[in-house]
PDB file of C-alpha atoms in Angstrom:
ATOM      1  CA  UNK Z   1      96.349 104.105  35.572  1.00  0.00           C
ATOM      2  CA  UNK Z   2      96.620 105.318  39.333  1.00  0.00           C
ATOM      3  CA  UNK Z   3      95.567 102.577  41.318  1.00  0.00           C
ATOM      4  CA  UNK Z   4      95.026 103.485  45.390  1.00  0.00           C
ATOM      5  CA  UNK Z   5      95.880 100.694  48.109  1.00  0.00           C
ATOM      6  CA  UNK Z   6      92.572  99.615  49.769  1.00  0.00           C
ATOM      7  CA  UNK Z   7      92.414 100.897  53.134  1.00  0.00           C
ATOM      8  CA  UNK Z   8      90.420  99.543  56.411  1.00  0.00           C
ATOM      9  CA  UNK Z   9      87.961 101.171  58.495  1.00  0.00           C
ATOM     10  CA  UNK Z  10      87.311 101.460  62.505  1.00  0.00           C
ATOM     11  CA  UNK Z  11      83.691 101.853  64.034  1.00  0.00           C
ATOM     12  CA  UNK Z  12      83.461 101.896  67.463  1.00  0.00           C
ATOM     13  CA  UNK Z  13      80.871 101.989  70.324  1.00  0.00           C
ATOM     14  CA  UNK Z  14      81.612 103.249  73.907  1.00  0.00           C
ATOM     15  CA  UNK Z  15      79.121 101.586  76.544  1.00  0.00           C
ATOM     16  CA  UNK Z  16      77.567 103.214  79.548  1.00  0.00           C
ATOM     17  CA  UNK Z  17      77.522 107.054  80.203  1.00  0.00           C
ATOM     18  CA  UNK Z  18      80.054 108.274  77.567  1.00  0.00           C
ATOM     19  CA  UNK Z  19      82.635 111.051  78.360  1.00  0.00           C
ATOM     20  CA  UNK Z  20      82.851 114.672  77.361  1.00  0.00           C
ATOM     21  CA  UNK Z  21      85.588 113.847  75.129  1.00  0.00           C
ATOM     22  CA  UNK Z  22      87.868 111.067  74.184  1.00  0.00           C
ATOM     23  CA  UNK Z  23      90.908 109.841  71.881  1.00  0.00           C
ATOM     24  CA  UNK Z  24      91.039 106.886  70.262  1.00  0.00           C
ATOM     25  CA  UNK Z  25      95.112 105.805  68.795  1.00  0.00           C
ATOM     26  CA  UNK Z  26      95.549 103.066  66.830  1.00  0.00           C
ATOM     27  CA  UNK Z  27      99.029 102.273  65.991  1.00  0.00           C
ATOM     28  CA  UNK Z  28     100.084  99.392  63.836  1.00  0.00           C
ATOM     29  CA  UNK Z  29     104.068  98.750  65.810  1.00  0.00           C
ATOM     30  CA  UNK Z  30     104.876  96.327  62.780  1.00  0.00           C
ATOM     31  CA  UNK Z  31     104.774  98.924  59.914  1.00  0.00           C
ATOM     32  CA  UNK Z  32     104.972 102.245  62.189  1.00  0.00           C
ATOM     33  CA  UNK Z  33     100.990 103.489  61.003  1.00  0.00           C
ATOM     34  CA  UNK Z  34     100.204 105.320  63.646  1.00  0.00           C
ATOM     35  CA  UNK Z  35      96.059 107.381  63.759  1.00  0.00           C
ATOM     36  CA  UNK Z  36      94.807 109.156  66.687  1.00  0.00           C
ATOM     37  CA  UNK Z  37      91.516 111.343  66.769  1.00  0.00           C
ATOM     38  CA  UNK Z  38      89.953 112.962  69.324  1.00  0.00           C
ATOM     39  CA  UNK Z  39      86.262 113.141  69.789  1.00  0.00           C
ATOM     40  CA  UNK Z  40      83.294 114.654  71.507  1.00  0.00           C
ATOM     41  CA  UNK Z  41      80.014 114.689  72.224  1.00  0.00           C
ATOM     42  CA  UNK Z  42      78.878 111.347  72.134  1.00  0.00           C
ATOM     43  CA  UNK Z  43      79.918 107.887  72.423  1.00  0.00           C
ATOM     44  CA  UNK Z  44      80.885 106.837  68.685  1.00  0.00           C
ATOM     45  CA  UNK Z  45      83.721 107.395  66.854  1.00  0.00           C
ATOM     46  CA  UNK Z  46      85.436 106.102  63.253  1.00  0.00           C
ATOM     47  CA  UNK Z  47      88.958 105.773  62.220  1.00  0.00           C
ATOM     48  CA  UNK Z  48      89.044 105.150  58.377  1.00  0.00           C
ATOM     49  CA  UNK Z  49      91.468 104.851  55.714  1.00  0.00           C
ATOM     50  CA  UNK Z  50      94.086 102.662  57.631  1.00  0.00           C
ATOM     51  CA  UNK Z  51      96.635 100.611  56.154  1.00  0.00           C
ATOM     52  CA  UNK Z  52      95.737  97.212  56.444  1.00  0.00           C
ATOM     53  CA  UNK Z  53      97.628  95.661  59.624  1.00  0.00           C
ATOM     54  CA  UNK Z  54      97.720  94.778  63.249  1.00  0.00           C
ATOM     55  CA  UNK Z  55      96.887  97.136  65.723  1.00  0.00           C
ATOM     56  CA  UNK Z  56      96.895  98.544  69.179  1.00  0.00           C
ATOM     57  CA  UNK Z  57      93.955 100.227  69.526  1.00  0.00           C
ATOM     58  CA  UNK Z  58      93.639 102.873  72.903  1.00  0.00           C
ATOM     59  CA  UNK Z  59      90.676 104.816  74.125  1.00  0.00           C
ATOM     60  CA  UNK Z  60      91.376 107.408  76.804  1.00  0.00           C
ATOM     61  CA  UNK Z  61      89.750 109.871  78.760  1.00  0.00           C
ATOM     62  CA  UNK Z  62      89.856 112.112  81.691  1.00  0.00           C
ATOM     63  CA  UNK Z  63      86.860 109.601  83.106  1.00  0.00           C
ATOM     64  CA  UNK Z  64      88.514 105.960  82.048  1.00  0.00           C
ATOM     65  CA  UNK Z  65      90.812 104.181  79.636  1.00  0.00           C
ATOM     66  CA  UNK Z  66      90.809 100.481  77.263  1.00  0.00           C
ATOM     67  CA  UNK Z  67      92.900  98.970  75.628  1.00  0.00           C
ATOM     68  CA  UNK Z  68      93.132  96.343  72.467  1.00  0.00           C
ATOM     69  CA  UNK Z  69      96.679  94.877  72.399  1.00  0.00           C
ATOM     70  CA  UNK Z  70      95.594  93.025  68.812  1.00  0.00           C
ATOM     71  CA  UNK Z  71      93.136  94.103  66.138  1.00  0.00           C
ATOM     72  CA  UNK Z  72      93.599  92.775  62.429  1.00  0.00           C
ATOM     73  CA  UNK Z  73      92.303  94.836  59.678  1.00  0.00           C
ATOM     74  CA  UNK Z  74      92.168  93.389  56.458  1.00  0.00           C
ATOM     75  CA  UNK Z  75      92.318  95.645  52.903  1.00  0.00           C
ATOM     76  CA  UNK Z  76      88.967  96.973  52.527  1.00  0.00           C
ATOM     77  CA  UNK Z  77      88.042  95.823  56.187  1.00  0.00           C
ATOM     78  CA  UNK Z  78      85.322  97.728  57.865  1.00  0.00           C
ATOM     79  CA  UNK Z  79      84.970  96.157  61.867  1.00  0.00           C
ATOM     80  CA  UNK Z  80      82.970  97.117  64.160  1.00  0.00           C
ATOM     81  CA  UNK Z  81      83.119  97.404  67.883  1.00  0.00           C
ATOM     82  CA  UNK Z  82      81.587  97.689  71.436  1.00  0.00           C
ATOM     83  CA  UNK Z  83      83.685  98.880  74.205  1.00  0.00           C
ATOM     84  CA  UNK Z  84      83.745  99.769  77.890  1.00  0.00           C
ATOM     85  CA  UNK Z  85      85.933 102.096  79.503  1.00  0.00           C
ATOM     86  CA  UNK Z  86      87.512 101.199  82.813  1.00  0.00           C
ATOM     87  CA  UNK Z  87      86.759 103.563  85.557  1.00  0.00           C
ATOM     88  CA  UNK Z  88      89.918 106.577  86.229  1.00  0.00           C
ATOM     89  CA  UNK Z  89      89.726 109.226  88.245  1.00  0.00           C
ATOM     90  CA  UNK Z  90      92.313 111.859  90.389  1.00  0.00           C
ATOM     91  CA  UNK Z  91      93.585 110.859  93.591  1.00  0.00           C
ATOM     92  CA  UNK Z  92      94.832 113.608  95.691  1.00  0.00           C
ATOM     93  CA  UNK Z  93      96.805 113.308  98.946  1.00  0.00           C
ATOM     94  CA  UNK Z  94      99.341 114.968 101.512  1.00  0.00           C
ATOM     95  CA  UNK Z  95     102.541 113.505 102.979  1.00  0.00           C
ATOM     96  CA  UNK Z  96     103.488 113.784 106.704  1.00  0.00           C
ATOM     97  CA  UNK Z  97     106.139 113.259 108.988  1.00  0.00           C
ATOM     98  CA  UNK Z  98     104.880 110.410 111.503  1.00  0.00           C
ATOM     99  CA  UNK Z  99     106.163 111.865 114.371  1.00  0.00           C
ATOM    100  CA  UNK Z 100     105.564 115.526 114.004  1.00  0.00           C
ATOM    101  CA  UNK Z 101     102.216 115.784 111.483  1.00  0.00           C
ATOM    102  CA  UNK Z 102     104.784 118.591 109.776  1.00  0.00           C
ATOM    103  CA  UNK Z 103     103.768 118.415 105.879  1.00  0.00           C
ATOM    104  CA  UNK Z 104     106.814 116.732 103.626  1.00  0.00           C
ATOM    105  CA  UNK Z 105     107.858 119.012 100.397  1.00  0.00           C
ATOM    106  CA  UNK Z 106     109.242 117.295  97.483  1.00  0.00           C
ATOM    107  CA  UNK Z 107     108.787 114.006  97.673  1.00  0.00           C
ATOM    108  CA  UNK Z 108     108.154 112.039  93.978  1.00  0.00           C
ATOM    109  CA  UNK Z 109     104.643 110.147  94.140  1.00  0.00           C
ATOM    110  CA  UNK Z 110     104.737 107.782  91.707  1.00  0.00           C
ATOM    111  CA  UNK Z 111     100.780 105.297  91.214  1.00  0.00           C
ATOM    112  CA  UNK Z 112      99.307 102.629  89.438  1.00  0.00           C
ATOM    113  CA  UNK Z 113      97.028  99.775  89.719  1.00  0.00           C
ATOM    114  CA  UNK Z 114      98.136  97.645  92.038  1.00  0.00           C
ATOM    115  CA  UNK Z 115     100.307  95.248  91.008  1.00  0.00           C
ATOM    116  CA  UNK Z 116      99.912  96.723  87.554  1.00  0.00           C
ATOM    117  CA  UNK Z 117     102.702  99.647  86.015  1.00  0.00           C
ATOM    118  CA  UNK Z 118     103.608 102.362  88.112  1.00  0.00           C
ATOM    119  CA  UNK Z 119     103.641 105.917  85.910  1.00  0.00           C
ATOM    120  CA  UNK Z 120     104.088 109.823  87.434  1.00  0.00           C
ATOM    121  CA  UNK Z 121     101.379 111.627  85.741  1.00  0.00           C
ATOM    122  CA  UNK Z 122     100.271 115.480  85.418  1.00  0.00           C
ATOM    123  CA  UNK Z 123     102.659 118.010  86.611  1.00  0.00           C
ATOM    124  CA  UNK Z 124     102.361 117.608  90.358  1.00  0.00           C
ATOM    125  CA  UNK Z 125     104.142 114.533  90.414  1.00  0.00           C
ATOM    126  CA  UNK Z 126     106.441 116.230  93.362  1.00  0.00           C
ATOM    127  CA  UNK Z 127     104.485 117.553  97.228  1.00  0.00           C
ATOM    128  CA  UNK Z 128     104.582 120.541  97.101  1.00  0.00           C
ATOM    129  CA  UNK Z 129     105.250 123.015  99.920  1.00  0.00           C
ATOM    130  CA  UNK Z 130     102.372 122.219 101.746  1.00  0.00           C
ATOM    131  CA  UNK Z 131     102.928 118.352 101.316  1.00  0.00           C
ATOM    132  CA  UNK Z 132     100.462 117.588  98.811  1.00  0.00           C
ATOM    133  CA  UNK Z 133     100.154 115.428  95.770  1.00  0.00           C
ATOM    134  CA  UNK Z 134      98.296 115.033  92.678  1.00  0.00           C
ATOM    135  CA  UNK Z 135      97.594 111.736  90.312  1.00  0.00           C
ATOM    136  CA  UNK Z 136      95.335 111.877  87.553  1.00  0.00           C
ATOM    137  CA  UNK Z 137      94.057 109.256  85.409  1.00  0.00           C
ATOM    138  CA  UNK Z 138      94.645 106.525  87.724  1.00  0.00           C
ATOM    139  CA  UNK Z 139      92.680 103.739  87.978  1.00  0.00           C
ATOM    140  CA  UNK Z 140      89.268 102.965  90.493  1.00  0.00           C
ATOM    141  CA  UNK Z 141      90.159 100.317  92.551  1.00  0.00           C
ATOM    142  CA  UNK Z 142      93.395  99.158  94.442  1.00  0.00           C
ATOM    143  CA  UNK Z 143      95.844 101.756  93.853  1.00  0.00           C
ATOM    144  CA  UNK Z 144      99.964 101.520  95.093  1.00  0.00           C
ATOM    145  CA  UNK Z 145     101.774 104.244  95.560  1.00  0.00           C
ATOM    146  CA  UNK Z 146     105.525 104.684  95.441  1.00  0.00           C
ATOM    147  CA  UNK Z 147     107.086 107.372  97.540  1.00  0.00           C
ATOM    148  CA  UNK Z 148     110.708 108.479  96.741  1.00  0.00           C
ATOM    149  CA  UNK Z 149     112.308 111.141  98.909  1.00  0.00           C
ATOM    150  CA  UNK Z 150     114.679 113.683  97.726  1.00  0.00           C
ATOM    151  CA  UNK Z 151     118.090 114.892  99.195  1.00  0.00           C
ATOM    152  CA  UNK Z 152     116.473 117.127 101.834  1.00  0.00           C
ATOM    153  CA  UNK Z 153     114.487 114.202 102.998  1.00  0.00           C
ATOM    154  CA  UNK Z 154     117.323 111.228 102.577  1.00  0.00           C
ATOM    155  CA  UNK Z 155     116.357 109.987 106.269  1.00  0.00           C
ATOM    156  CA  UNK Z 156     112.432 108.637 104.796  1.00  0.00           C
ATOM    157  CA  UNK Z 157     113.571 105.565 102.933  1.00  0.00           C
ATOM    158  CA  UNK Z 158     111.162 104.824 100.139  1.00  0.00           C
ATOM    159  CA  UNK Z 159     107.603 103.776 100.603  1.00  0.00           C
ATOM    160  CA  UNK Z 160     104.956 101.579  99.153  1.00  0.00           C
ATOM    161  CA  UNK Z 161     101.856 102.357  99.817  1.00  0.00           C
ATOM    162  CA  UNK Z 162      98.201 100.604  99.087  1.00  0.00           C
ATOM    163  CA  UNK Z 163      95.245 102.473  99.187  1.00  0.00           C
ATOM    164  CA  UNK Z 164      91.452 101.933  97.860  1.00  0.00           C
ATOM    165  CA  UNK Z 165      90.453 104.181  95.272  1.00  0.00           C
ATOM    166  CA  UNK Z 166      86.692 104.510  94.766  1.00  0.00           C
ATOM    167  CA  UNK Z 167      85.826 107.971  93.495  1.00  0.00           C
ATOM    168  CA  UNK Z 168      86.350 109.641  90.638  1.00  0.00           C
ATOM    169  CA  UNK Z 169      87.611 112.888  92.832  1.00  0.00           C
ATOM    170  CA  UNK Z 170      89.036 111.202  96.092  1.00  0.00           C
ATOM    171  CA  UNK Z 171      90.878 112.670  98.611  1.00  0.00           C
ATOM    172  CA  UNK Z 172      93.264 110.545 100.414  1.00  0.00           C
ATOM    173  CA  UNK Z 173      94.051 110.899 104.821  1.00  0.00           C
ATOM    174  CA  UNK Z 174      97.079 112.006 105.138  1.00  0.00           C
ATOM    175  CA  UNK Z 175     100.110 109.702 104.693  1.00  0.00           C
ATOM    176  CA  UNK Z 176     102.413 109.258 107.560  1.00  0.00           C
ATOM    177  CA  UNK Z 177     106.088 108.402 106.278  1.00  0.00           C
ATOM    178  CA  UNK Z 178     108.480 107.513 109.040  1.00  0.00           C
ATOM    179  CA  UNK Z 179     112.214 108.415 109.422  1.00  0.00           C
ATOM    180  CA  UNK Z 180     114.579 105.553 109.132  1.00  0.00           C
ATOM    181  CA  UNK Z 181     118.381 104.326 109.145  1.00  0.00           C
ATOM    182  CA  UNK Z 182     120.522 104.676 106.424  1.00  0.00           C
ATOM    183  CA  UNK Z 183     121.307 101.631 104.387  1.00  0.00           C
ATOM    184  CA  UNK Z 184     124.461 101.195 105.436  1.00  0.00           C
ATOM    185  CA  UNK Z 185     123.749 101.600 109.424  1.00  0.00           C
ATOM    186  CA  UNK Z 186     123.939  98.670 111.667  1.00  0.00           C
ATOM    187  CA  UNK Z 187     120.487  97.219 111.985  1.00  0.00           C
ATOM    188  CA  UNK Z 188     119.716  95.100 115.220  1.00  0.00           C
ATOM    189  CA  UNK Z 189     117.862  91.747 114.393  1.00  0.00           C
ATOM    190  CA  UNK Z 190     114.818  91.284 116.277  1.00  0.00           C
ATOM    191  CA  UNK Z 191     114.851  87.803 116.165  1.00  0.00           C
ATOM    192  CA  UNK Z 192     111.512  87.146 113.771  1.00  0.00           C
ATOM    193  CA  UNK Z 193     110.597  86.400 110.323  1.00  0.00           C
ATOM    194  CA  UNK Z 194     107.150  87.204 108.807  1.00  0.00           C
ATOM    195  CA  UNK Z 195     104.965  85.238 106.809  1.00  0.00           C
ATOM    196  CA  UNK Z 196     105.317  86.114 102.944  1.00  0.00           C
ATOM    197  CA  UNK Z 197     102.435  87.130 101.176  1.00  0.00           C
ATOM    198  CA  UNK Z 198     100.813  85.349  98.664  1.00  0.00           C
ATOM    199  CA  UNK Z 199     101.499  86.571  95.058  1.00  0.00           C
ATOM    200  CA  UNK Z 200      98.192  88.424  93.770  1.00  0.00           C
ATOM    201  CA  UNK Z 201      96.889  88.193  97.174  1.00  0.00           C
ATOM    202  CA  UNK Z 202      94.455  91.808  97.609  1.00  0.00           C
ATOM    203  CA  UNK Z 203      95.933  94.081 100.103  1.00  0.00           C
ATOM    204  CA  UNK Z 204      93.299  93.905 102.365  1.00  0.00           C
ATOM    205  CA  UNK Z 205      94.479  90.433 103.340  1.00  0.00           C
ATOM    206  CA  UNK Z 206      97.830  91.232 103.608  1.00  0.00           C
ATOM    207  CA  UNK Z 207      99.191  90.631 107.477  1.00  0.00           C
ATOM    208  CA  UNK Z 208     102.295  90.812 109.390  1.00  0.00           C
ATOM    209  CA  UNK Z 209     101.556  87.153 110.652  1.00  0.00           C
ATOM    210  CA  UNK Z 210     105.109  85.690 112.737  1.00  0.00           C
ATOM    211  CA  UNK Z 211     105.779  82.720 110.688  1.00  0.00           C
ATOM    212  CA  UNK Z 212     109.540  82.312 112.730  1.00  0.00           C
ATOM    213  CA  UNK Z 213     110.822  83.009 116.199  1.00  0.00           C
ATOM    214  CA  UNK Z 214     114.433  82.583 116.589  1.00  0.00           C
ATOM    215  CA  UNK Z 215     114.907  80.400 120.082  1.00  0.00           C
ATOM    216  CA  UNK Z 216     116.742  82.179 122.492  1.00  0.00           C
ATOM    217  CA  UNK Z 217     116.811  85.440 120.192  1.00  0.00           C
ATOM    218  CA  UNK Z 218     114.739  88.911 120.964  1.00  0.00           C
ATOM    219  CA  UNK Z 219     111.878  87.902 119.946  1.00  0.00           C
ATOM    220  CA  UNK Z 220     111.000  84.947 122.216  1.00  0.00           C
ATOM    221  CA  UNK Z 221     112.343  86.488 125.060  1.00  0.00           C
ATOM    222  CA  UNK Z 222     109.360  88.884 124.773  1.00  0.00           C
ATOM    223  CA  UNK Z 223     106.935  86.208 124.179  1.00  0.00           C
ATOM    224  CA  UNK Z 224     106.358  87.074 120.690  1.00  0.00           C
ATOM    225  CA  UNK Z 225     104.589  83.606 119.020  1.00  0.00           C
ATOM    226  CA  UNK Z 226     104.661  82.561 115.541  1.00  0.00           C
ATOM    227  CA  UNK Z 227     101.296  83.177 114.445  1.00  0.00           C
ATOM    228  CA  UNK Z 228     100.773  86.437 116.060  1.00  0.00           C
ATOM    229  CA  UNK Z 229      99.790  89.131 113.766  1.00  0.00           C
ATOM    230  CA  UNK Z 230     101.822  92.702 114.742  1.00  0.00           C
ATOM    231  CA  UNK Z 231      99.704  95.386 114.311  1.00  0.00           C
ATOM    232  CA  UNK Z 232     100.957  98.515 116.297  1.00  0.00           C
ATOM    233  CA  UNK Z 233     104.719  99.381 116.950  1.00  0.00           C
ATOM    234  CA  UNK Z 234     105.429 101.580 119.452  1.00  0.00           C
ATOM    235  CA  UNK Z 235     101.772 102.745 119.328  1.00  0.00           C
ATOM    236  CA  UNK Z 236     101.673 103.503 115.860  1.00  0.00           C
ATOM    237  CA  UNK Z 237      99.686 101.304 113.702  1.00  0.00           C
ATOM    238  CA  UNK Z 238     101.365  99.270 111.093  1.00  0.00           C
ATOM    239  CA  UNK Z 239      97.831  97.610 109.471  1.00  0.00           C
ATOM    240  CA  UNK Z 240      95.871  98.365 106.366  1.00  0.00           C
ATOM    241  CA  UNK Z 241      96.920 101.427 104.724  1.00  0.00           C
ATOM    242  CA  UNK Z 242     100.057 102.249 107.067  1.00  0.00           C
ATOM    243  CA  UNK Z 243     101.594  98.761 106.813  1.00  0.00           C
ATOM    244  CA  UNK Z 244     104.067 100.514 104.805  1.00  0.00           C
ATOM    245  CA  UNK Z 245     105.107 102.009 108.893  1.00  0.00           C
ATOM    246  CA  UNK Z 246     106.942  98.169 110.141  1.00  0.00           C
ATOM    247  CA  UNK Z 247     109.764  98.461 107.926  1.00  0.00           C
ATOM    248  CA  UNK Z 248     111.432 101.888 109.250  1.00  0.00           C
ATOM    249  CA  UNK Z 249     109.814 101.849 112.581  1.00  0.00           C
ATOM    250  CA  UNK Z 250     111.478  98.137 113.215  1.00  0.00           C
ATOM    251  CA  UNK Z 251     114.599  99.177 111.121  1.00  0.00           C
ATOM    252  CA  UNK Z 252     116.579 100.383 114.539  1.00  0.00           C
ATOM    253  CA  UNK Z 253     119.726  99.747 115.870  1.00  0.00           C
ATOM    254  CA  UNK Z 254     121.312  97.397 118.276  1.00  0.00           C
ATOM    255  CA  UNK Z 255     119.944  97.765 121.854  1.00  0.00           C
ATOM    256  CA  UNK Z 256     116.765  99.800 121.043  1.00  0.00           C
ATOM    257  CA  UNK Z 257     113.510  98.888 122.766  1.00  0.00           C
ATOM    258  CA  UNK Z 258     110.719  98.481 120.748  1.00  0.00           C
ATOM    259  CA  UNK Z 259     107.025  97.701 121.231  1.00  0.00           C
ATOM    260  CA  UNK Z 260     105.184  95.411 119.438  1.00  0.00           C
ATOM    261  CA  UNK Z 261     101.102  95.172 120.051  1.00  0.00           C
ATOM    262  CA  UNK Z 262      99.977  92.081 118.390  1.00  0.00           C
ATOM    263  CA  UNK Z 263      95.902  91.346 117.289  1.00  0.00           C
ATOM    264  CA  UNK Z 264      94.460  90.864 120.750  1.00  0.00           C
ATOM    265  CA  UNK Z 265      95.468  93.068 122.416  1.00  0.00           C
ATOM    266  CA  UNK Z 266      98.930  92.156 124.163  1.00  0.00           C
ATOM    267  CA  UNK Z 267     102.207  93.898 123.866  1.00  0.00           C
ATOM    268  CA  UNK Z 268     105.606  92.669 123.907  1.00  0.00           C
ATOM    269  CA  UNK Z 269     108.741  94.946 124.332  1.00  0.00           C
ATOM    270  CA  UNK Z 270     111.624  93.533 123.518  1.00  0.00           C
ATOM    271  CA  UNK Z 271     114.977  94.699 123.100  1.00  0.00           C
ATOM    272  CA  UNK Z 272     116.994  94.449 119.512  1.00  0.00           C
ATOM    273  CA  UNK Z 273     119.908  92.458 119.590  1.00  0.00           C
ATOM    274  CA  UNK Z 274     123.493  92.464 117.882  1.00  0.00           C
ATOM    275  CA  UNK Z 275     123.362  93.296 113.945  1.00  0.00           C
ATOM    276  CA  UNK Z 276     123.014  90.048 111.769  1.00  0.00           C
ATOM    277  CA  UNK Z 277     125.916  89.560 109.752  1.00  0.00           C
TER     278      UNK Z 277
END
């Protein structure tokens, strides 16, 4: 007598306004069962005749993604759920050189949520020509970007950048990246430490607050204060979305005069010193 293994069944439920189309995976990592199904037209869907098991269950779209890290099924099993998509949509943007507003070709952009994995999606993952880039699927919300240059742009060390993602098709300003020295160039110390920021902290709160001035050192001699919050060097601005600026714009070498507007108003120009060894 042929005897067949009872299977399990999936029924699902998207909420809200469903999708054009979407494809649900489950994939059982224990035993290798692996289902995926695309559908369309509405906001229901079944996977049946799995193995029993423990699975990862995905839903993805062009419009939003879940995700179930654990969901038994038992041998004749039938479950049922109700799920809700998390917002995605494509970000778009262009790189620039800070100083000249000249578009930067090839250049990886790399994005994710922030603080969440980082992933180079769809097949502009490189500017092109004309400096832009394009990332689908990511995330609504706080998005970080990760800009590597190539060999014809070695000078742009890498950059992170946080921007606010609220649109399903959003189109970024442009993104100034800023020449800087090479790793193993002398670096003149300034004579300051910042205040770290708090892990999980939302980007909008991050600040380049002075938490140290060294006595006698650059710094002080300008009047810097700990507690001042930099926000411009040289006259570029170094808050919010171009924070990611500070880093090679105050990356200089011994006896270069820089600038340093703090919130307020004032500015301090002081004069890097010796490289710290």
């Amino acid at each position: 007598t042929l005897r067949l293994a009872a299977t399990a069944a999936l029924h699902g439920t998207l909420r809200g306004e469903p999708p054009p189309a979407f494809t649900v995976t489950a994939r059982d990592h224990a035993s290798g069962a692996h289902r995926s199904e695309r559908f369309a037209g509405g906001r229901s869907f079944v996977l049946d005749e799995l193995p029993p098991g423990t699975y990862e269950l995905t839903v993805a779209s062009d419009h939003g993604h879940t995700r179930v890290p654990q969901l038994s099924l038992a041998a004749g099993q039938e479950r049922t759920l109700e799920l809700e998509l998390d917002p995605r949509g494509t970000l778009r943007g262009t790189l620039v050189d800070l100083e000249t507003g000249e578009p930067l070709a090839g250049l990886l952009v790399v994005g994710g949520a922030y603080q969440g994995p980082m992933r180079a999606r769809g097949d502009r993952k490189h500017s092109d020509a004309q400096g832009r880039f394009e990332l689908p699927e990511l995330p609504l919300g706080d998005v970080q970007l990760h800009i590597r240059p190539n060999d014809a742009h070695a000078d742009y060390p890498p950059a992170w950048v946080t921007v606010r993602f609220e649109e399903p098709d959003q189109e970024l300003e442009p993104i100034a990246l800023a020449r800087g020295l090479p790793l193993d160039a002398e670096v003149g110390a300034l004579g300051l430490t910042l205040t770290e920021v708090p892990l999980g902290a939302p980007p909008r709160e991050h600040r380049l607050t002075i938490a140290a001035v060294q006595a006698g050192g650059p710094a002080d001699a300008a009047g810097l204060q700990v507690g001042d919050e930099i926000v411009s060097v040289d006259g570029h601005d170094v808050t919010g979305d171009d924070r990611h600026l500070y880093g090679p714009l105050t990356r200089v070498p011994p006896g270069t005069s820089l600038t340093l507007g703090v919130r307020g108003g004032d500015e301090h120009t002081l004069i890097a010193g010796p490289a710290e060894r």
